CSV table of C-alpha atoms in Angstrom, one decimal:
chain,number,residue,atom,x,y,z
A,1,UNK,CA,0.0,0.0,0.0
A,2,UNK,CA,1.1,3.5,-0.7
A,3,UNK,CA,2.1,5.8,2.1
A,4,UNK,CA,2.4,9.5,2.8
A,5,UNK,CA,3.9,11.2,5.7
A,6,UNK,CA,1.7,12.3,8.5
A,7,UNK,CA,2.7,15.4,11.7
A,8,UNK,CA,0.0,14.4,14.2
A,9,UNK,CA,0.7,17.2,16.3
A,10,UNK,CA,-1.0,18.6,19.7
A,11,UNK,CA,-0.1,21.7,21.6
A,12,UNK,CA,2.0,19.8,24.2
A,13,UNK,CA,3.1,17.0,22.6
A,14,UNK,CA,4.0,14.9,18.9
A,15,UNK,CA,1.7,11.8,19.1
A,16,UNK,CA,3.0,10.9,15.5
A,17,UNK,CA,5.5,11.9,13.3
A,18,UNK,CA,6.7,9.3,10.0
A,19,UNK,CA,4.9,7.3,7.2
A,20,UNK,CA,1.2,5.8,7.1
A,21,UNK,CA,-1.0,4.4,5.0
A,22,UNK,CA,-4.3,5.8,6.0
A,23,UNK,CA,-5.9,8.5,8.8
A,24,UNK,CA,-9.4,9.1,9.5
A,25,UNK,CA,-9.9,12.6,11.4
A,26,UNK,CA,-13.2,13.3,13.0
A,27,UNK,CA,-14.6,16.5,10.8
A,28,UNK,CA,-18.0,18.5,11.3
A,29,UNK,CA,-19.0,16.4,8.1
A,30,UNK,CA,-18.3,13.1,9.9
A,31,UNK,CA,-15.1,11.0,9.7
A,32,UNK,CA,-12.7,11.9,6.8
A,33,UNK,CA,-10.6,9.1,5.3
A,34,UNK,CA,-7.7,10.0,3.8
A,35,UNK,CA,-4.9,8.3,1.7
A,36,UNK,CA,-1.7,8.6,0.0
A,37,UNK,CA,-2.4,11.0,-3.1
A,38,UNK,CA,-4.9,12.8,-1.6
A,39,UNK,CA,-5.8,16.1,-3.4
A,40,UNK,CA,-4.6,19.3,-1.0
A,41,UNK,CA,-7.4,20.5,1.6
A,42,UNK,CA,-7.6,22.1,5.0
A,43,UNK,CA,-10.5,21.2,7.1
A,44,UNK,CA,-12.1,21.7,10.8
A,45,UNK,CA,-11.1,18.6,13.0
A,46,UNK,CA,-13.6,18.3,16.1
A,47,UNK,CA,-13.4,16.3,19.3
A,48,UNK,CA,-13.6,12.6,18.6
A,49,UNK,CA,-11.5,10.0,17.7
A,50,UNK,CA,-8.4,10.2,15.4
A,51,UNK,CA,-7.4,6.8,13.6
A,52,UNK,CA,-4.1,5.9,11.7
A,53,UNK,CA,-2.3,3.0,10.2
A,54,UNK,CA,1.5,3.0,10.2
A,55,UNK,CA,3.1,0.3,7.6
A,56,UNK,CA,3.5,-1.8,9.5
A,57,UNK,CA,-0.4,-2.5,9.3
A,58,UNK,CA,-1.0,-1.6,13.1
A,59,UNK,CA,-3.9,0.4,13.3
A,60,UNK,CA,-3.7,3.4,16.2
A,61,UNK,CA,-6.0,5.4,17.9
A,62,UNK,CA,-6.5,8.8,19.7
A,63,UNK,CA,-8.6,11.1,21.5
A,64,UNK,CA,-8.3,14.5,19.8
A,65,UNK,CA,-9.8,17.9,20.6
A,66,UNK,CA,-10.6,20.7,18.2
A,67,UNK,CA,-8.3,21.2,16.0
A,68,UNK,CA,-7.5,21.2,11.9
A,69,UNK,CA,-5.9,19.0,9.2
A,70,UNK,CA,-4.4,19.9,6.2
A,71,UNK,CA,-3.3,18.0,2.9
A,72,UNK,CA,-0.9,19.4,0.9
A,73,UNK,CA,1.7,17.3,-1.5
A,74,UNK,CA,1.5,13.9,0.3
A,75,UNK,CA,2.0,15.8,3.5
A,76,UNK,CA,-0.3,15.9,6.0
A,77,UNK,CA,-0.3,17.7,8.9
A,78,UNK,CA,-2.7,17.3,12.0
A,79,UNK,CA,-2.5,20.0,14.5
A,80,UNK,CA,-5.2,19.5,17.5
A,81,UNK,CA,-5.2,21.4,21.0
A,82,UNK,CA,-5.1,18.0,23.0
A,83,UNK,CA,-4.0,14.1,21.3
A,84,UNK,CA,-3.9,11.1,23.7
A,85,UNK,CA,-3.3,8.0,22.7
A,86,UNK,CA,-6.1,5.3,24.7
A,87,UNK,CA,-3.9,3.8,26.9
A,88,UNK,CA,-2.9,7.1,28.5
A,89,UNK,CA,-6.3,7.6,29.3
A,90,UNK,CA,-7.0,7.4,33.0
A,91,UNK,CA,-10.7,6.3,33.2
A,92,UNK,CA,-11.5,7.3,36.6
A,93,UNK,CA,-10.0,10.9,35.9
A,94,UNK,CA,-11.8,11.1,32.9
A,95,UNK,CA,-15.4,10.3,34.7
A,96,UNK,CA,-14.7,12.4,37.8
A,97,UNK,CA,-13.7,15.3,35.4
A,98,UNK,CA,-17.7,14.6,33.3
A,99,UNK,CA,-19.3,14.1,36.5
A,100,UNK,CA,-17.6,17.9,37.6
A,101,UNK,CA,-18.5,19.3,34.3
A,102,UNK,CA,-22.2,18.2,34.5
A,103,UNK,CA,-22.4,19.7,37.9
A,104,UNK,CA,-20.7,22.9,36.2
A,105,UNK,CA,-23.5,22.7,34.0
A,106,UNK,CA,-26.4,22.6,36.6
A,107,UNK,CA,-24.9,25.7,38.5
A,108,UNK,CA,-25.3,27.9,35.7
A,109,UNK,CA,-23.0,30.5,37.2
A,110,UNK,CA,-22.3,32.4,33.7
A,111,UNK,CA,-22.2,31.7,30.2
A,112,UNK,CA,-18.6,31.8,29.7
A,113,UNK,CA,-18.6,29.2,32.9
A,114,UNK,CA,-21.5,27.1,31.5
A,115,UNK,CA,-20.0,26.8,27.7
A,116,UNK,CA,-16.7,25.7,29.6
A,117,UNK,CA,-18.2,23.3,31.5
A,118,UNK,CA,-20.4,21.9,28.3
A,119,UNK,CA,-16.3,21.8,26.2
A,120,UNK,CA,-15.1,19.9,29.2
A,121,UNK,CA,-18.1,17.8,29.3
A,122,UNK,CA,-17.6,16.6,25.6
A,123,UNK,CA,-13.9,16.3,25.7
A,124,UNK,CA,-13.7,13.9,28.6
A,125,UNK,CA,-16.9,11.9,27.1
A,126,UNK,CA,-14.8,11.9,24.2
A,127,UNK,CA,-11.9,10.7,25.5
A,128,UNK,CA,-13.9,7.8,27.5
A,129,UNK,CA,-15.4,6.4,24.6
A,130,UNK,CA,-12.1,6.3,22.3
A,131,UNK,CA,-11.1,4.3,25.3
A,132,UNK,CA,-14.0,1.8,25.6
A,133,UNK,CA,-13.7,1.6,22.1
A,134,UNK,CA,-9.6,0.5,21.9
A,135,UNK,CA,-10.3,-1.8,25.0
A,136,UNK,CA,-13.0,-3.2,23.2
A,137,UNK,CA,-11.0,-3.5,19.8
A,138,UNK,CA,-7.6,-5.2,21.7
A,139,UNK,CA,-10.4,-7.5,23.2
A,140,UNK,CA,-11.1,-8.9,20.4
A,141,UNK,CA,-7.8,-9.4,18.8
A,142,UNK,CA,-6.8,-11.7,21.5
């Protein structure tokens, strides 16, 4: 299969940097599949989860935030606020930090407090079901 190189880049960190075969980004349209050759574009990535094959065939996953992706010349470059891979997740963290948001959410102290609370809400949802989902996928491939 053909490659093309990939910068998955967050604010504080590189989750991937090298050659792969395919990437799906989470986009307001849905998931966006992309592959070597791809004509050049620049679109919206939203929270959700981020998936990659490397050539070696392994298929990863992250949890990404808002963010954008751009395809230019067999280059693509991924830059997102936040990128964790599943197993960083800590599961417990994740659900205490949702269960704080929603009780953000209840107080309804301000707006700029409440829409806060609602991005919080969705990121660590977010980053509890790209979790589920990996544990659920390594399930099965053992």
């Amino acid at each position: 299969m053909s490659t093309f190189q990939v910068s998955i880049l967050a604010a504080d960190n590189v989750l991937y940097e090298g050659p792969c075969e395919s990437l799906i980004v989470p986009t307001l349209q849905g998931q966006y599949g992309i592959l070597a050759n791809h004509s050049n574009m620049i679109s919206a990535v939203v929270p959700g989860e981020l998936t990659y094959r490397i050539p070696d065939g392994q298929e990863q996953f992250a949890a990404v935030s808002a963010g954008l992706v751009k395809v230019e010349n067999n280059d693509v470059l991924v830059l997102v606020d936040t990128a964790e891979r599943p197993e960083e997740i800590d599961v417990n963290r994740a659900k205490r930090m949702a269960d704080e948001a929603k009780e953000a959410i209840l107080q309804k102290r301000s707006i700029r407090e409440y829409h806060s609370a609602q991005a919080t809400l969705a990121r660590e949802i977010n980053r509890l079901e790209v979790k589920r989902h990996y544990d659920d996928a390594k399930g099965r491939h053992m």
